[in-house]
């Protein structure tokens, strides 16, 4: 692509369908704008439809200041990303799917922020997880993209399960699922025994989605998504879902010491880690991903506070970040699209080739670095104010913010200066500016950074104040100014810019140092994830080898062992009373028959040759038939004898065609051990069965059903042979099933016999 | 099975067994016996026939295909439950025709279905094995 | 009209006879099978509406009074399961029309399948313990027949394992039934409910119930009794695997639910505790063993086990909500699993193999098939708003409500591992570039006869997920019916 | 008497399981037949033993004249016998066919241990034509 002049470009300039689909986010943005004035004035729109009322899940939506702010960000970014993607994705074979997923994702995201029902929010939350999986893996032919998509899915999916558990814990404790009602139960929830569990569950859910350390690693890896996706999902919207959740839950779960300390700690760590890591990579998108981590960490840090100031800081910075980050991602995507690389070492001097992109990046980076007159400056001022106002560890918070901001300034400088200034490398000679569709987004958002920076009062009145009021009870007026006067935050800003410059100057040395330090870390979560995955697969394979080892006799042994252990353990302790066997009464011939049957069975068990075994089987069958006869059951005696005869005929017919039996005890110890094991197992099972049936016959039998059959056999069913009447009349359904079995056996058996074997089917 | 005496004896025995089978079947509703025993008995008889004289002989003797016999037995047994539905009774309710001499009812048809099904099943496996 | 209660058993039985007669005319045989399945569906639909309108429907076969005769009794659980069975029956028969070879039809594919359906419905509907055993045997014999119907390479040793282990299970079952009869003198389930309560010998009762639990545990593939399932299921043709994988274990689970809500309820501290442990281990061992496999059918087979664990967990928690959860899980799982097995067959058609290392690129070449896999797979992993989400949610919620936190966490964790396996199939079969060197331009088209059932099942999963409220109501009613068997008992004992 | 029969049943059960566990399929079938007998005897025992007349009604009466043996378990056993018979037949044929194919009946041989059968070794998919 690099060598091709623009006029012979084969790929279309822009995907029309995709471009027109930008009307969807635009329309939604317009609708939100219509409601904006009233929401800014404090109005709250709600709508509710029943969905699953039995689970307290309704399609309840709520538009207040907070969801308005998020909604505006989502739809606006969505609008520009769609326009941008219509060119970026042009010519891609699956761009239809791309735009469908993109808009589905946007809808789900809007669902999260507008849902007024925890379960509904969760459903949208999971939808974003799935759709982001599809979008991160969009370039699915690259192994890296697939792997990263799975990583993101597993990490955020696991977080989703925590969130679900949290929600269900809240529900099982009897609290409502409606978010706006949940705030009323604040005190009850915070004193509930399950509060820590609930808090942890929600927190982990938010942390995974918002890339907080130690679940952060999926986010930089998710950069294998197409750049519009990174801009939309991993800068402006999805990763903010966790932040949104924390904001929404702030009035419910927030404000406790647990909440404050955990959030400040987690957020601080993430911010610092992200900022430090951002200096490392040479891939522009990866740098941006780490700065996103930093931003998310800072946001979490500020949500740990409970003063209006720190929450205002969070909300303001959220906006600042959404604007500059989306713009930067899109611009980086443009560079990538036009030059084919995002590597800092290969880029330079693009200012002359891509002037408008340069301007947009300049606007965004200056905002990011927090230069005065840019919106980022306002954000930074309020951040320092907020950090100083934290109730828990304000100095820690301030320190973190300061160092993170300083690093950000340096990173902003890297992003602006390296690719755009300096000499133009030879291989970039044929680079040209992007089509308008790819310029409008970064340019507009960069411009907005300046506009907001000049008129912060309007922004604070119409966007930030309504948003903060939506999740904070205090109605303290929030006002942002271009210049707050000479105060501590301003001083800190100056320190930030200076140290940022120092860091930029020393960037090579720092980068080396950070790289070395990171390598020295003996445990990292990406490492844990990888080794966990490997170990999991290893365990899985080992478990499979042990459990499904293919040996029928082991399978059977396990089954018998289970039977003996389960049944025996509960029953044998009670079985003592049947040891006192009552005296034997009745025909002694029966005793003789028992002995005969057992003897014949012993022949079968110990037989070394088939013939002996068959003879023994015949003996057992005949003996059993005689037992039936002796105890008044001529019908079964007859049937048993006949079945036995037929079985013997078939056994002989078939066994004649089989090899001789193998000896039951092979020489060699393992097999001897096995035989012993089998003997013990089968003796145990026999003991269980013997004791059970002895126990059963120790009680009198309720002969009610038999009496009924005796009474009605002739009178109602016209038969004198009660057994036969039961078979063909009283319980004829059994018999019907039984002849089904035998007919099926015949069908299957005949087919098995007839089918030619050993040869492959003819083609 | 070369011996003539054995052959004759077998033939005689098989004939006797078949007659006995019919007898066992007929008396089954009142005395020990019934469809099962009768079918098993007849099955034994035919197995002896198959072993001594070969499968073809059995096929000729029974005329219909054993698999069809099994199937018709199943159909007959299940069908014996259907008349009850026309009388507004649940499936498999016995419907009886009573005369002074004898009483006949659907349970007897059911029993003959059992007989045919079991015998057909045994025979089809037997013949398949013998012919293999 | 309660006489029609026999129809879900009798109709497929009749069609078994018909299709057996037509087995040498494969086209007619297939059409007859589809017709039979549709009539069956109509009967099941009637049954479901009757049960929803009138509560438990009871039919005394042979019009012998309670409790001497055999009764068929349909409560909501039975009726819904019969309906789902018939839906699956229709789907599989349509799929089979394009997938079955002439040889398989000649070998009796259709009559075996019809008979299997009859037996499954018989097991769902019967109100008699011994009759349950008989239906299990019919089911088993029909499944044997299908299993040996045609056998590429060395399927027989696997069939041997399937047959032998199942046969042992039925012998245990029969032993247990003998003991139950000896204890109570009755075989009617409703009657047993009354009689068991009178038995004073706790140890004996516990021993007997655990013996039966072991027997049905084998049938429903609980840990550590599940070996027969993965040994054999992966060798089956896709349509059959869908039917087996969807239904057979669920009949075992149904039997467990029926017995341990209606009959053996006096010692939940023993029986249901053991069930809970078994359920947890089943869930875990199923997903673990699935994770390391690379053959689609094996992965799916092992997942059957894992999901049986969820259902058993619902039974073990033993509240109306938990049973409702198990109920929804069963219905969802039958359809999702069947859809996945069918998709497995389609993947094989499209890419030429079941083995994940040998296939790929289906996302590019077969968009509709991708959707057909994605929906049931993510339903199985429990993603909203698909049916599996509600099943998972309700199970976890039921555990949390009864303060079984460990079980809830395990259920969630196993859900994550399920996701892992499903994503593995997705990544390998659909996303990965195809490793085959053959010409990519040759894209195999899939028969609409085969795509239709898959998409139909997917649609049902989505619809069930979106309109869960009535389903949940139904399930909760079923759960309450199960937890309070008085209604069932009264219906069975009261009517003639 | 019942207890003695119970002891017989238990012992038969043990012997049958021992045969089944041996890992050789012919022994498994023998074990299966033995166990079928044991279970039938168990049901018979569960119906209680009585040294009385069989459950038949005399030509003159409409109900049995005196005490008769318990008819219900007898009917159950009859059903179980026939089902067991069908299973035995099928098992035998399966065995025969398995031997014809694998040349072994020992389930500890590799043919049985590897469950990789059906791992898509056959590429008959292309041959299948919708019928």
PDB file of N, CA and C in Angstrom, chain C residues 363-418:
ATOM      1  N   UNK C 363     -15.873 -19.025  10.107  1.00  0.00           N
ATOM      2  CA  UNK C 363     -16.496 -17.728  10.323  1.00  0.00           C
ATOM      3  C   UNK C 363     -16.534 -16.959   9.008  1.00  0.00           C
ATOM      4  N   UNK C 364     -15.482 -17.169   8.214  1.00  0.00           N
ATOM      5  CA  UNK C 364     -15.397 -16.465   6.954  1.00  0.00           C
ATOM      6  C   UNK C 364     -16.313 -17.102   5.923  1.00  0.00           C
ATOM      7  N   UNK C 365     -16.327 -18.435   5.917  1.00  0.00           N
ATOM      8  CA  UNK C 365     -17.030 -19.104   4.833  1.00  0.00           C
ATOM      9  C   UNK C 365     -18.486 -19.427   5.160  1.00  0.00           C
ATOM     10  N   UNK C 366     -18.802 -19.640   6.421  1.00  0.00           N
ATOM     11  CA  UNK C 366     -20.164 -20.057   6.779  1.00  0.00           C
ATOM     12  C   UNK C 366     -20.710 -19.163   7.880  1.00  0.00           C
ATOM     13  N   UNK C 367     -21.194 -18.009   7.482  1.00  0.00           N
ATOM     14  CA  UNK C 367     -21.667 -17.037   8.462  1.00  0.00           C
ATOM     15  C   UNK C 367     -22.836 -17.540   9.286  1.00  0.00           C
ATOM     16  N   UNK C 368     -23.788 -18.165   8.605  1.00  0.00           N
ATOM     17  CA  UNK C 368     -24.993 -18.613   9.301  1.00  0.00           C
ATOM     18  C   UNK C 368     -24.652 -19.719  10.299  1.00  0.00           C
ATOM     19  N   UNK C 369     -23.756 -20.579   9.880  1.00  0.00           N
ATOM     20  CA  UNK C 369     -23.347 -21.660  10.772  1.00  0.00           C
ATOM     21  C   UNK C 369     -22.658 -21.079  12.010  1.00  0.00           C
ATOM     22  N   UNK C 370     -21.896 -20.014  11.791  1.00  0.00           N
ATOM     23  CA  UNK C 370     -21.238 -19.379  12.927  1.00  0.00           C
ATOM     24  C   UNK C 370     -22.268 -18.912  13.941  1.00  0.00           C
ATOM     25  N   UNK C 371     -23.320 -18.287  13.435  1.00  0.00           N
ATOM     26  CA  UNK C 371     -24.387 -17.863  14.352  1.00  0.00           C
ATOM     27  C   UNK C 371     -25.014 -19.075  15.011  1.00  0.00           C
ATOM     28  N   UNK C 372     -25.173 -20.135  14.214  1.00  0.00           N
ATOM     29  CA  UNK C 372     -25.772 -21.351  14.745  1.00  0.00           C
ATOM     30  C   UNK C 372     -24.931 -21.987  15.832  1.00  0.00           C
ATOM     31  N   UNK C 373     -23.641 -21.752  15.798  1.00  0.00           N
ATOM     32  CA  UNK C 373     -22.820 -22.247  16.906  1.00  0.00           C
ATOM     33  C   UNK C 373     -22.785 -21.243  18.047  1.00  0.00           C
ATOM     34  N   UNK C 374     -22.639 -19.988  17.671  1.00  0.00           N
ATOM     35  CA  UNK C 374     -22.406 -18.965  18.686  1.00  0.00           C
ATOM     36  C   UNK C 374     -23.558 -18.903  19.695  1.00  0.00           C
ATOM     37  N   UNK C 375     -24.759 -18.972  19.195  1.00  0.00           N
ATOM     38  CA  UNK C 375     -25.910 -18.815  20.104  1.00  0.00           C
ATOM     39  C   UNK C 375     -25.987 -19.955  21.125  1.00  0.00           C
ATOM     40  N   UNK C 376     -26.037 -21.214  20.683  1.00  0.00           N
ATOM     41  CA  UNK C 376     -26.095 -22.255  21.725  1.00  0.00           C
ATOM     42  C   UNK C 376     -24.847 -22.311  22.595  1.00  0.00           C
ATOM     43  N   UNK C 377     -23.681 -21.987  22.008  1.00  0.00           N
ATOM     44  CA  UNK C 377     -22.460 -22.063  22.811  1.00  0.00           C
ATOM     45  C   UNK C 377     -22.494 -21.024  23.929  1.00  0.00           C
ATOM     46  N   UNK C 378     -22.886 -19.813  23.590  1.00  0.00           N
ATOM     47  CA  UNK C 378     -22.928 -18.791  24.634  1.00  0.00           C
ATOM     48  C   UNK C 378     -24.145 -18.969  25.527  1.00  0.00           C
ATOM     49  N   UNK C 379     -25.165 -19.641  25.014  1.00  0.00           N
ATOM     50  CA  UNK C 379     -26.275 -19.996  25.896  1.00  0.00           C
ATOM     51  C   UNK C 379     -25.789 -20.993  26.940  1.00  0.00           C
ATOM     52  N   UNK C 380     -24.983 -21.930  26.474  1.00  0.00           N
ATOM     53  CA  UNK C 380     -24.463 -22.950  27.381  1.00  0.00           C
ATOM     54  C   UNK C 380     -23.548 -22.316  28.429  1.00  0.00           C
ATOM     55  N   UNK C 381     -22.765 -21.343  27.991  1.00  0.00           N
ATOM     56  CA  UNK C 381     -21.871 -20.683  28.925  1.00  0.00           C
ATOM     57  C   UNK C 381     -22.632 -19.703  29.821  1.00  0.00           C
ATOM     58  N   UNK C 382     -23.912 -19.503  29.521  1.00  0.00           N
ATOM     59  CA  UNK C 382     -24.727 -18.691  30.422  1.00  0.00           C
ATOM     60  C   UNK C 382     -24.635 -17.205  30.187  1.00  0.00           C
ATOM     61  N   UNK C 383     -24.659 -16.792  28.917  1.00  0.00           N
ATOM     62  CA  UNK C 383     -24.640 -15.357  28.655  1.00  0.00           C
ATOM     63  C   UNK C 383     -26.038 -14.839  28.371  1.00  0.00           C
ATOM     64  N   UNK C 384     -26.352 -13.696  28.926  1.00  0.00           N
ATOM     65  CA  UNK C 384     -27.664 -13.127  28.671  1.00  0.00           C
ATOM     66  C   UNK C 384     -27.733 -12.577  27.255  1.00  0.00           C
ATOM     67  N   UNK C 385     -28.898 -12.465  26.700  1.00  0.00           N
ATOM     68  CA  UNK C 385     -30.188 -12.861  27.282  1.00  0.00           C
ATOM     69  C   UNK C 385     -30.596 -14.249  26.843  1.00  0.00           C
ATOM     70  N   UNK C 386     -29.645 -15.144  26.621  1.00  0.00           N
ATOM     71  CA  UNK C 386     -30.004 -16.474  26.157  1.00  0.00           C
ATOM     72  C   UNK C 386     -30.497 -17.316  27.337  1.00  0.00           C
ATOM     73  N   UNK C 387     -31.128 -18.423  26.983  1.00  0.00           N
ATOM     74  CA  UNK C 387     -31.790 -19.239  27.998  1.00  0.00           C
ATOM     75  C   UNK C 387     -30.842 -19.683  29.114  1.00  0.00           C
ATOM     76  N   UNK C 388     -29.600 -20.002  28.736  1.00  0.00           N
ATOM     77  CA  UNK C 388     -28.682 -20.540  29.742  1.00  0.00           C
ATOM     78  C   UNK C 388     -28.377 -19.553  30.846  1.00  0.00           C
ATOM     79  N   UNK C 389     -28.473 -18.287  30.529  1.00  0.00           N
ATOM     80  CA  UNK C 389     -28.211 -17.273  31.545  1.00  0.00           C
ATOM     81  C   UNK C 389     -29.177 -17.405  32.707  1.00  0.00           C
ATOM     82  N   UNK C 390     -30.437 -17.575  32.365  1.00  0.00           N
ATOM     83  CA  UNK C 390     -31.445 -17.656  33.435  1.00  0.00           C
ATOM     84  C   UNK C 390     -31.234 -18.913  34.254  1.00  0.00           C
ATOM     85  N   UNK C 391     -30.893 -19.996  33.524  1.00  0.00           N
ATOM     86  CA  UNK C 391     -30.670 -21.241  34.243  1.00  0.00           C
ATOM     87  C   UNK C 391     -29.541 -21.067  35.250  1.00  0.00           C
ATOM     88  N   UNK C 392     -28.451 -20.464  34.782  1.00  0.00           N
ATOM     89  CA  UNK C 392     -27.298 -20.264  35.656  1.00  0.00           C
ATOM     90  C   UNK C 392     -27.651 -19.307  36.792  1.00  0.00           C
ATOM     91  N   UNK C 393     -28.285 -18.224  36.415  1.00  0.00           N
ATOM     92  CA  UNK C 393     -28.652 -17.218  37.415  1.00  0.00           C
ATOM     93  C   UNK C 393     -29.523 -17.828  38.510  1.00  0.00           C
ATOM     94  N   UNK C 394     -30.506 -18.614  38.072  1.00  0.00           N
ATOM     95  CA  UNK C 394     -31.433 -19.153  39.065  1.00  0.00           C
ATOM     96  C   UNK C 394     -30.750 -20.169  39.974  1.00  0.00           C
ATOM     97  N   UNK C 395     -29.878 -20.983  39.395  1.00  0.00           N
ATOM     98  CA  UNK C 395     -29.167 -21.964  40.229  1.00  0.00           C
ATOM     99  C   UNK C 395     -28.328 -21.223  41.265  1.00  0.00           C
ATOM    100  N   UNK C 396     -27.571 -20.232  40.789  1.00  0.00           N
ATOM    101  CA  UNK C 396     -26.709 -19.503  41.726  1.00  0.00           C
ATOM    102  C   UNK C 396     -27.564 -18.806  42.776  1.00  0.00           C
ATOM    103  N   UNK C 397     -28.650 -18.221  42.320  1.00  0.00           N
ATOM    104  CA  UNK C 397     -29.506 -17.507  43.264  1.00  0.00           C
ATOM    105  C   UNK C 397     -30.094 -18.467  44.299  1.00  0.00           C
ATOM    106  N   UNK C 398     -30.518 -19.621  43.811  1.00  0.00           N
ATOM    107  CA  UNK C 398     -31.082 -20.597  44.746  1.00  0.00           C
ATOM    108  C   UNK C 398     -30.037 -21.024  45.771  1.00  0.00           C
ATOM    109  N   UNK C 399     -28.792 -21.173  45.324  1.00  0.00           N
ATOM    110  CA  UNK C 399     -27.721 -21.536  46.262  1.00  0.00           C
ATOM    111  C   UNK C 399     -27.500 -20.412  47.264  1.00  0.00           C
ATOM    112  N   UNK C 400     -27.464 -19.183  46.761  1.00  0.00           N
ATOM    113  CA  UNK C 400     -27.203 -18.053  47.661  1.00  0.00           C
ATOM    114  C   UNK C 400     -28.333 -17.903  48.669  1.00  0.00           C
ATOM    115  N   UNK C 401     -29.542 -18.124  48.202  1.00  0.00           N
ATOM    116  CA  UNK C 401     -30.689 -17.950  49.091  1.00  0.00           C
ATOM    117  C   UNK C 401     -30.649 -18.912  50.262  1.00  0.00           C
ATOM    118  N   UNK C 402     -30.122 -20.109  49.989  1.00  0.00           N
ATOM    119  CA  UNK C 402     -30.033 -21.093  51.065  1.00  0.00           C
ATOM    120  C   UNK C 402     -28.661 -21.065  51.725  1.00  0.00           C
ATOM    121  N   UNK C 403     -27.899 -20.029  51.382  1.00  0.00           N
ATOM    122  CA  UNK C 403     -26.574 -19.816  51.982  1.00  0.00           C
ATOM    123  C   UNK C 403     -25.580 -20.921  51.663  1.00  0.00           C
ATOM    124  N   UNK C 404     -25.722 -21.497  50.474  1.00  0.00           N
ATOM    125  CA  UNK C 404     -24.702 -22.430  50.004  1.00  0.00           C
ATOM    126  C   UNK C 404     -23.716 -21.645  49.147  1.00  0.00           C
ATOM    127  N   UNK C 405     -22.883 -20.856  49.810  1.00  0.00           N
ATOM    128  CA  UNK C 405     -22.022 -19.938  49.063  1.00  0.00           C
ATOM    129  C   UNK C 405     -21.005 -20.690  48.216  1.00  0.00           C
ATOM    130  N   UNK C 406     -20.459 -21.760  48.792  1.00  0.00           N
ATOM    131  CA  UNK C 406     -19.456 -22.517  48.048  1.00  0.00           C
ATOM    132  C   UNK C 406     -20.029 -23.068  46.761  1.00  0.00           C
ATOM    133  N   UNK C 407     -21.241 -23.635  46.848  1.00  0.00           N
ATOM    134  CA  UNK C 407     -21.865 -24.209  45.660  1.00  0.00           C
ATOM    135  C   UNK C 407     -22.113 -23.126  44.626  1.00  0.00           C
ATOM    136  N   UNK C 408     -22.550 -21.952  45.098  1.00  0.00           N
ATOM    137  CA  UNK C 408     -22.812 -20.856  44.162  1.00  0.00           C
ATOM    138  C   UNK C 408     -21.527 -20.449  43.456  1.00  0.00           C
ATOM    139  N   UNK C 409     -20.461 -20.323  44.232  1.00  0.00           N
ATOM    140  CA  UNK C 409     -19.187 -19.909  43.632  1.00  0.00           C
ATOM    141  C   UNK C 409     -18.722 -20.953  42.635  1.00  0.00           C
ATOM    142  N   UNK C 410     -18.885 -22.222  42.993  1.00  0.00           N
ATOM    143  CA  UNK C 410     -18.460 -23.289  42.098  1.00  0.00           C
ATOM    144  C   UNK C 410     -19.267 -23.250  40.803  1.00  0.00           C
ATOM    145  N   UNK C 411     -20.572 -23.035  40.948  1.00  0.00           N
ATOM    146  CA  UNK C 411     -21.411 -22.980  39.749  1.00  0.00           C
ATOM    147  C   UNK C 411     -20.950 -21.849  38.839  1.00  0.00           C
ATOM    148  N   UNK C 412     -20.615 -20.721  39.436  1.00  0.00           N
ATOM    149  CA  UNK C 412     -20.155 -19.594  38.630  1.00  0.00           C
ATOM    150  C   UNK C 412     -18.821 -19.922  37.969  1.00  0.00           C
ATOM    151  N   UNK C 413     -17.926 -20.502  38.741  1.00  0.00           N
ATOM    152  CA  UNK C 413     -16.602 -20.825  38.223  1.00  0.00           C
ATOM    153  C   UNK C 413     -16.699 -21.815  37.064  1.00  0.00           C
ATOM    154  N   UNK C 414     -17.546 -22.826  37.248  1.00  0.00           N
ATOM    155  CA  UNK C 414     -17.712 -23.815  36.188  1.00  0.00           C
ATOM    156  C   UNK C 414     -18.287 -23.156  34.937  1.00  0.00           C
ATOM    157  N   UNK C 415     -19.144 -22.141  35.153  1.00  0.00           N
ATOM    158  CA  UNK C 415     -19.645 -21.390  34.007  1.00  0.00           C
ATOM    159  C   UNK C 415     -18.511 -20.756  33.225  1.00  0.00           C
ATOM    160  N   UNK C 416     -17.534 -20.245  33.938  1.00  0.00           N
ATOM    161  CA  UNK C 416     -16.394 -19.616  33.279  1.00  0.00           C
ATOM    162  C   UNK C 416     -15.596 -20.647  32.478  1.00  0.00           C
ATOM    163  N   UNK C 417     -15.410 -21.819  33.078  1.00  0.00           N
ATOM    164  CA  UNK C 417     -14.658 -22.857  32.370  1.00  0.00           C
ATOM    165  C   UNK C 417     -15.429 -23.350  31.145  1.00  0.00           C
ATOM    166  N   UNK C 418     -16.755 -23.379  31.272  1.00  0.00           N
ATOM    167  CA  UNK C 418     -17.569 -23.741  30.111  1.00  0.00           C
ATOM    168  C   UNK C 418     -17.328 -22.739  28.992  1.00  0.00           C
TER     169      UNK C 418
END
